[in-house]
């Protein structure tokens, strides 16, 4: 009909959705009135799939419990029908479908925690409840029974150590929620498509067990990507009590000798002396200057950093082509380019 708005057709690859895609979906399911709250929090596909009832109430300001139930019913349907091929390399969704269609909704939470079909054998009820957020006890029981059917002799084996069964974590992504969530989610998707196991920091307002697990994951990760957008370190400068979580994650990464790679977009480095002493070393790590029009080049460069193909030593400069210089940036490098005669 002439003049009538044509509904946008959304891809079912929900993990790759942008915030605009989420807003379109909200309108389609009749929750357009909450679009401003989702926009304010920059909820993309990744964050949408991980939303909890508490976050809907506190962060999205969906105070009516019956409205939240209606929304979560729509969200469960979306999770069940979503395409997870961008992150589910071992076809965990296919296995959950065989357990029962109602279990497909847990795919993204499980994949997000680093679970795949090779680690199913060692899953415990605590993993399913605390890490994967499966609150339904009957569902946890049926998933565990299905796992026992896959590995009938597993109970006769000696239990491996926690270190041997922990999913390998290649990359931890830290970012400032107010300005960096979209870039952080984009990096996560790109890196997963290139075979990296990625944990993205979903910054929360309240402290708790989840916050402590964030620091544990920082220490487990081989690489620590620090997304630096406009003003990302401003709160660190004024953090006299050491409570800022971005600062805590940076300090944990430095102390655990992670391969730290800053990724900068519209970001200006503060003077190193203005930052707290325990995180000041972050200023001297090699980093990537994110250029939206050259995403592929930026990701290629980032992958080489993560695989150790560009730098013989972390925090040291190496010879680069002029093309590489477009996506390379640290305070030390900027001084070098301005013509400092001092050796680095």
Tab-separated table of C-alpha atoms in Angstrom:
chain	number	residue	atom	x	y	z
A	1	UNK	CA	0.000	0.000	0.000
A	2	UNK	CA	1.384	3.392	-1.011
A	3	UNK	CA	2.540	5.409	1.985
A	4	UNK	CA	2.636	2.436	4.344
A	5	UNK	CA	5.966	1.698	6.021
A	6	UNK	CA	7.600	-1.508	4.813
A	7	UNK	CA	8.899	-3.590	7.758
A	8	UNK	CA	12.674	-4.093	7.774
A	9	UNK	CA	13.787	-7.681	7.225
A	10	UNK	CA	16.279	-8.586	9.930
A	11	UNK	CA	18.998	-11.192	9.603
A	12	UNK	CA	18.601	-14.069	12.050
A	13	UNK	CA	22.313	-13.807	12.906
A	14	UNK	CA	21.365	-12.046	16.140
A	15	UNK	CA	24.906	-12.008	17.665
A	16	UNK	CA	25.968	-9.662	14.850
A	17	UNK	CA	23.020	-7.250	15.234
A	18	UNK	CA	23.741	-3.569	15.706
A	19	UNK	CA	21.817	-1.392	18.153
A	20	UNK	CA	19.661	-0.195	15.227
A	21	UNK	CA	18.746	-3.824	14.462
A	22	UNK	CA	17.693	-4.319	18.079
A	23	UNK	CA	15.520	-1.194	17.912
A	24	UNK	CA	13.877	-2.498	14.729
A	25	UNK	CA	13.145	-5.831	16.418
A	26	UNK	CA	11.630	-4.060	19.448
A	27	UNK	CA	9.227	-2.205	17.185
A	28	UNK	CA	8.273	-5.398	15.368
A	29	UNK	CA	7.373	-7.256	18.582
A	30	UNK	CA	5.378	-4.359	20.032
A	31	UNK	CA	7.917	-3.023	22.537
A	32	UNK	CA	8.804	0.169	20.665
A	33	UNK	CA	8.102	2.218	23.780
A	34	UNK	CA	11.340	0.944	25.318
A	35	UNK	CA	13.560	1.802	22.362
A	36	UNK	CA	15.006	4.905	24.041
A	37	UNK	CA	16.169	2.827	27.041
A	38	UNK	CA	17.805	0.269	24.751
A	39	UNK	CA	19.401	3.087	22.762
A	40	UNK	CA	20.719	4.794	25.913
A	41	UNK	CA	22.408	1.532	26.959
A	42	UNK	CA	23.633	0.804	23.390
A	43	UNK	CA	22.164	-2.720	23.488
A	44	UNK	CA	23.323	-4.658	20.437
A	45	UNK	CA	22.658	-8.284	19.498
A	46	UNK	CA	25.319	-9.642	21.845
A	47	UNK	CA	23.956	-7.779	24.872
A	48	UNK	CA	20.338	-8.535	23.913
A	49	UNK	CA	20.977	-12.285	24.002
A	50	UNK	CA	22.522	-11.975	27.477
A	51	UNK	CA	19.856	-9.734	29.056
A	52	UNK	CA	18.539	-10.836	32.440
A	53	UNK	CA	15.304	-10.022	34.236
A	54	UNK	CA	17.217	-7.856	36.728
A	55	UNK	CA	18.864	-5.846	33.938
A	56	UNK	CA	15.501	-5.295	32.257
A	57	UNK	CA	14.116	-3.952	35.526
A	58	UNK	CA	17.099	-1.861	36.660
A	59	UNK	CA	18.844	-0.734	33.455
A	60	UNK	CA	16.042	-0.751	30.862
A	61	UNK	CA	13.527	0.503	33.455
A	62	UNK	CA	10.921	-2.144	32.585
A	63	UNK	CA	9.345	-2.072	36.037
A	64	UNK	CA	6.106	-4.011	35.373
A	65	UNK	CA	6.830	-7.703	36.031
A	66	UNK	CA	4.124	-8.913	33.626
A	67	UNK	CA	5.517	-6.763	30.823
A	68	UNK	CA	8.959	-8.232	31.532
A	69	UNK	CA	7.506	-11.747	31.281
A	70	UNK	CA	5.969	-10.889	27.921
A	71	UNK	CA	9.267	-9.460	26.715
A	72	UNK	CA	11.271	-12.464	27.928
A	73	UNK	CA	8.822	-14.752	26.127
A	74	UNK	CA	9.615	-12.909	22.886
A	75	UNK	CA	13.325	-13.026	23.677
A	76	UNK	CA	13.248	-16.792	24.271
A	77	UNK	CA	11.586	-17.264	20.892
A	78	UNK	CA	14.287	-15.109	19.273
A	79	UNK	CA	17.074	-17.083	21.014
A	80	UNK	CA	15.497	-20.359	19.907
A	81	UNK	CA	15.301	-19.379	16.236
A	82	UNK	CA	18.535	-17.366	15.967
A	83	UNK	CA	21.433	-18.279	13.687
A	84	UNK	CA	24.601	-18.771	15.770
A	85	UNK	CA	26.908	-19.855	12.956
A	86	UNK	CA	29.097	-16.771	13.543
A	87	UNK	CA	30.170	-18.092	16.965
A	88	UNK	CA	29.032	-21.732	17.334
A	89	UNK	CA	31.829	-23.542	15.506
A	90	UNK	CA	31.140	-26.982	17.061
A	91	UNK	CA	27.364	-26.940	16.385
A	92	UNK	CA	26.305	-26.861	20.029
A	93	UNK	CA	22.888	-25.606	18.873
A	94	UNK	CA	22.369	-28.822	16.905
A	95	UNK	CA	23.054	-30.931	19.998
A	96	UNK	CA	20.725	-28.850	22.182
A	97	UNK	CA	18.001	-29.244	19.550
A	98	UNK	CA	18.292	-33.004	19.951
A	99	UNK	CA	17.932	-32.654	23.725
A	100	UNK	CA	14.726	-30.690	23.076
A	101	UNK	CA	13.666	-27.539	21.213
A	102	UNK	CA	13.178	-25.684	24.500
A	103	UNK	CA	16.920	-26.001	25.214
A	104	UNK	CA	18.023	-24.133	22.094
A	105	UNK	CA	17.497	-20.856	23.982
A	106	UNK	CA	20.638	-21.591	26.046
A	107	UNK	CA	22.988	-21.816	23.060
A	108	UNK	CA	24.434	-18.310	23.188
A	109	UNK	CA	24.913	-18.224	26.963
A	110	UNK	CA	26.825	-21.511	26.783
A	111	UNK	CA	28.935	-20.470	23.788
A	112	UNK	CA	29.590	-17.087	25.435
A	113	UNK	CA	31.037	-18.918	28.472
A	114	UNK	CA	33.440	-20.816	26.226
A	115	UNK	CA	31.521	-24.098	26.184
A	116	UNK	CA	31.541	-26.242	23.068
A	117	UNK	CA	30.859	-29.900	22.343
A	118	UNK	CA	34.396	-30.860	23.345
A	119	UNK	CA	33.906	-29.580	26.923
A	120	UNK	CA	30.378	-30.894	27.552
A	121	UNK	CA	31.703	-33.968	29.346
A	122	UNK	CA	33.057	-31.906	32.225
A	123	UNK	CA	30.079	-29.578	32.789
A	124	UNK	CA	28.671	-29.486	36.312
A	125	UNK	CA	25.371	-28.165	37.620
A	126	UNK	CA	27.238	-25.158	39.031
A	127	UNK	CA	28.592	-24.353	35.561
A	128	UNK	CA	25.091	-24.495	34.099
A	129	UNK	CA	23.555	-22.410	36.872
A	130	UNK	CA	26.226	-19.850	37.752
A	131	UNK	CA	28.093	-19.406	34.459
A	132	UNK	CA	25.399	-20.179	31.871
A	133	UNK	CA	22.518	-18.589	33.793
A	134	UNK	CA	20.152	-21.590	33.443
A	135	UNK	CA	17.834	-20.965	36.390
A	136	UNK	CA	15.403	-23.809	35.603
A	137	UNK	CA	16.593	-26.760	37.719
A	138	UNK	CA	14.712	-29.331	35.641
A	139	UNK	CA	16.381	-28.048	32.487
A	140	UNK	CA	19.796	-28.331	34.142
A	141	UNK	CA	19.029	-31.904	35.166
A	142	UNK	CA	17.900	-32.913	31.659
A	143	UNK	CA	20.965	-31.328	30.052
A	144	UNK	CA	23.223	-33.230	32.439
A	145	UNK	CA	21.359	-36.487	31.730
A	146	UNK	CA	21.786	-35.912	27.996
A	147	UNK	CA	25.521	-35.351	28.539
A	148	UNK	CA	25.760	-38.634	30.461
A	149	UNK	CA	24.171	-40.339	27.452
A	150	UNK	CA	26.953	-38.958	25.277
A	151	UNK	CA	29.714	-40.043	27.678
A	152	UNK	CA	28.433	-43.145	29.532
A	153	UNK	CA	31.899	-44.069	30.829
A	154	UNK	CA	32.872	-40.595	31.978
A	155	UNK	CA	31.970	-41.330	35.616
A	156	UNK	CA	34.597	-44.098	35.647
A	157	UNK	CA	37.350	-41.759	34.525
A	158	UNK	CA	39.462	-39.787	36.902
A	159	UNK	CA	38.339	-36.193	37.094
A	160	UNK	CA	40.726	-33.786	35.374
A	161	UNK	CA	42.090	-30.714	37.080
A	162	UNK	CA	40.276	-27.405	36.713
A	163	UNK	CA	43.135	-26.155	34.574
A	164	UNK	CA	42.828	-29.009	32.088
A	165	UNK	CA	39.064	-28.689	31.613
A	166	UNK	CA	38.801	-24.895	31.570
A	167	UNK	CA	37.907	-23.642	28.077
A	168	UNK	CA	40.881	-21.973	26.463
A	169	UNK	CA	40.428	-18.186	26.484
A	170	UNK	CA	42.315	-16.386	23.734
A	171	UNK	CA	41.052	-12.832	24.169
A	172	UNK	CA	39.452	-10.723	26.903
A	173	UNK	CA	37.864	-7.464	25.667
A	174	UNK	CA	37.539	-4.581	28.110
A	175	UNK	CA	35.718	-1.359	27.285
A	176	UNK	CA	33.882	1.623	28.727
A	177	UNK	CA	30.192	0.857	28.381
A	178	UNK	CA	29.071	4.431	27.757
A	179	UNK	CA	31.092	4.843	24.548
A	180	UNK	CA	32.747	1.555	23.622
A	181	UNK	CA	30.109	-1.205	23.576
A	182	UNK	CA	29.478	-1.189	19.820
A	183	UNK	CA	33.148	-1.381	18.867
A	184	UNK	CA	33.792	-4.046	21.519
A	185	UNK	CA	30.952	-6.214	20.198
A	186	UNK	CA	32.119	-5.718	16.601
A	187	UNK	CA	35.650	-6.822	17.524
A	188	UNK	CA	34.260	-9.869	19.312
A	189	UNK	CA	32.317	-11.033	16.259
A	190	UNK	CA	35.247	-10.445	13.878
A	191	UNK	CA	37.664	-12.339	16.112
A	192	UNK	CA	35.290	-15.262	16.646
A	193	UNK	CA	34.927	-15.595	12.895
A	194	UNK	CA	38.732	-15.909	12.770
A	195	UNK	CA	38.755	-18.724	15.317
A	196	UNK	CA	39.500	-16.879	18.571
A	197	UNK	CA	37.750	-17.772	21.828
A	198	UNK	CA	36.641	-14.346	23.085
A	199	UNK	CA	35.229	-13.091	26.386
A	200	UNK	CA	33.623	-9.660	26.278
A	201	UNK	CA	33.341	-7.642	29.464
A	202	UNK	CA	29.691	-6.727	30.058
A	203	UNK	CA	30.259	-3.846	32.453
A	204	UNK	CA	27.739	-3.805	35.337
A	205	UNK	CA	26.792	-1.160	37.861
A	206	UNK	CA	26.612	-3.415	40.900
A	207	UNK	CA	29.445	-5.415	42.427
A	208	UNK	CA	29.151	-9.133	43.058
A	209	UNK	CA	30.365	-12.585	42.111
A	210	UNK	CA	30.267	-11.739	38.416
A	211	UNK	CA	32.734	-8.896	38.916
A	212	UNK	CA	35.257	-11.235	40.576
A	213	UNK	CA	34.880	-13.669	37.677
A	214	UNK	CA	35.760	-10.846	35.295
A	215	UNK	CA	39.168	-10.480	36.902
A	216	UNK	CA	39.648	-14.266	36.884
A	217	UNK	CA	38.966	-14.290	33.142
A	218	UNK	CA	41.447	-11.451	32.605
A	219	UNK	CA	44.147	-13.552	34.281
A	220	UNK	CA	43.251	-16.635	32.192
A	221	UNK	CA	43.344	-14.818	28.862
A	222	UNK	CA	46.402	-14.841	26.598
A	223	UNK	CA	45.453	-11.466	25.127
A	224	UNK	CA	43.769	-8.404	26.610
A	225	UNK	CA	42.130	-5.988	24.161
A	226	UNK	CA	41.463	-2.579	25.687
A	227	UNK	CA	38.885	-0.645	23.663
A	228	UNK	CA	39.680	3.048	24.089
A	229	UNK	CA	36.973	5.420	22.914
A	230	UNK	CA	36.434	9.093	23.733
A	231	UNK	CA	37.127	9.719	27.431
A	232	UNK	CA	37.566	6.014	28.218
A	233	UNK	CA	40.293	6.635	30.825
A	234	UNK	CA	38.898	9.850	32.329
A	235	UNK	CA	37.293	8.043	35.283
A	236	UNK	CA	40.579	6.240	35.958
A	237	UNK	CA	42.336	9.586	36.444
A	238	UNK	CA	39.895	10.607	39.195
A	239	UNK	CA	39.621	7.121	40.726
A	240	UNK	CA	41.385	7.686	44.048
A	241	UNK	CA	39.872	4.613	45.733
A	242	UNK	CA	40.619	2.022	43.047
A	243	UNK	CA	36.952	1.190	42.412
A	244	UNK	CA	36.749	1.790	38.666
A	245	UNK	CA	36.349	-1.556	36.862
A	246	UNK	CA	38.177	-0.598	33.696
A	247	UNK	CA	41.168	0.317	35.863
A	248	UNK	CA	40.864	-2.972	37.804
A	249	UNK	CA	40.857	-4.972	34.582
A	250	UNK	CA	43.872	-3.094	33.197
A	251	UNK	CA	45.829	-3.656	36.409
A	252	UNK	CA	44.917	-7.369	36.411
A	253	UNK	CA	46.094	-7.667	32.793
A	254	UNK	CA	49.401	-5.952	33.565
A	255	UNK	CA	50.014	-8.113	36.654
A	256	UNK	CA	49.218	-11.358	34.799
A	257	UNK	CA	51.504	-10.463	31.862
A	258	UNK	CA	48.722	-10.640	29.251
A	259	UNK	CA	49.521	-9.500	25.723
A	260	UNK	CA	47.854	-6.083	26.007
A	261	UNK	CA	46.617	-4.489	22.775
A	262	UNK	CA	44.829	-1.103	22.964
A	263	UNK	CA	42.327	-0.426	20.152
A	264	UNK	CA	41.679	3.304	19.835
A	265	UNK	CA	38.762	5.146	18.238
A	266	UNK	CA	38.364	8.932	18.647
A	267	UNK	CA	40.663	8.601	21.644
A	268	UNK	CA	43.402	10.883	22.921
A	269	UNK	CA	45.922	9.554	25.428
A	270	UNK	CA	46.131	11.466	28.700
A	271	UNK	CA	49.519	12.259	30.176
A	272	UNK	CA	50.869	9.069	31.698
A	273	UNK	CA	51.668	10.950	34.910
A	274	UNK	CA	47.956	11.758	35.354
A	275	UNK	CA	46.993	8.077	35.497
A	276	UNK	CA	47.218	5.974	38.687
A	277	UNK	CA	50.676	4.431	38.993
A	278	UNK	CA	49.417	0.827	38.983
A	279	UNK	CA	47.979	1.186	35.443
A	280	UNK	CA	50.420	3.702	33.958
A	281	UNK	CA	52.289	1.036	31.971
A	282	UNK	CA	49.289	0.626	29.637
A	283	UNK	CA	50.383	3.816	27.861
A	284	UNK	CA	53.406	2.080	26.390
A	285	UNK	CA	51.875	-0.930	24.685
A	286	UNK	CA	51.561	-1.104	20.920
A	287	UNK	CA	48.026	-0.472	19.755
A	288	UNK	CA	45.663	-0.264	16.806
A	289	UNK	CA	44.055	2.956	15.624
A	290	UNK	CA	40.551	1.913	14.560
A	291	UNK	CA	39.492	3.380	11.207
A	292	UNK	CA	35.901	2.499	10.361
A	293	UNK	CA	36.399	2.710	6.593
A	294	UNK	CA	39.311	0.269	6.814
A	295	UNK	CA	37.879	-2.334	9.188
A	296	UNK	CA	39.424	-5.315	7.395
A	297	UNK	CA	42.902	-3.781	7.549
A	298	UNK	CA	42.448	-3.005	11.238
A	299	UNK	CA	41.281	-6.547	12.029
A	300	UNK	CA	44.131	-8.042	9.979
A	301	UNK	CA	46.600	-5.948	11.975
A	302	UNK	CA	44.921	-6.865	15.256
A	303	UNK	CA	45.030	-10.573	14.423
A	304	UNK	CA	48.762	-10.346	13.749
A	305	UNK	CA	49.251	-8.618	17.108
A	306	UNK	CA	47.273	-11.341	18.901
A	307	UNK	CA	49.138	-14.160	17.173
A	308	UNK	CA	52.484	-12.494	17.906
A	309	UNK	CA	53.372	-12.128	14.234
A	310	UNK	CA	54.095	-8.374	14.271
A	311	UNK	CA	56.077	-7.755	17.428
A	312	UNK	CA	59.077	-9.719	18.629
A	313	UNK	CA	58.455	-8.345	22.111
A	314	UNK	CA	55.361	-6.844	23.679
A	315	UNK	CA	55.552	-3.093	24.153
A	316	UNK	CA	58.409	-2.686	21.681
A	317	UNK	CA	58.199	-0.961	18.312
A	318	UNK	CA	59.087	-2.738	15.101
A	319	UNK	CA	59.666	-1.561	11.561
A	320	UNK	CA	56.372	-0.890	9.762
A	321	UNK	CA	55.226	-0.013	6.290
A	322	UNK	CA	53.416	3.280	5.653
A	323	UNK	CA	50.160	1.315	5.303
A	324	UNK	CA	50.637	-0.188	8.762
A	325	UNK	CA	51.245	3.263	10.244
A	326	UNK	CA	47.661	4.250	9.482
A	327	UNK	CA	46.379	1.741	12.046
A	328	UNK	CA	49.191	1.941	14.605
A	329	UNK	CA	49.126	4.309	17.561
A	330	UNK	CA	50.652	4.661	21.026
A	331	UNK	CA	51.843	7.759	22.915
A	332	UNK	CA	55.447	6.622	22.412
A	333	UNK	CA	54.943	6.127	18.685
A	334	UNK	CA	53.375	9.569	18.276
A	335	UNK	CA	56.448	11.163	19.857
A	336	UNK	CA	58.655	9.191	17.500
A	337	UNK	CA	56.687	10.353	14.451
A	338	UNK	CA	56.915	13.983	15.521
A	339	UNK	CA	60.650	13.803	15.023
A	340	UNK	CA	62.137	12.991	18.390
A	341	UNK	CA	65.833	12.270	17.964
A	342	UNK	CA	65.928	10.062	21.035
A	343	UNK	CA	66.102	6.311	20.496
A	344	UNK	CA	63.173	4.226	21.703
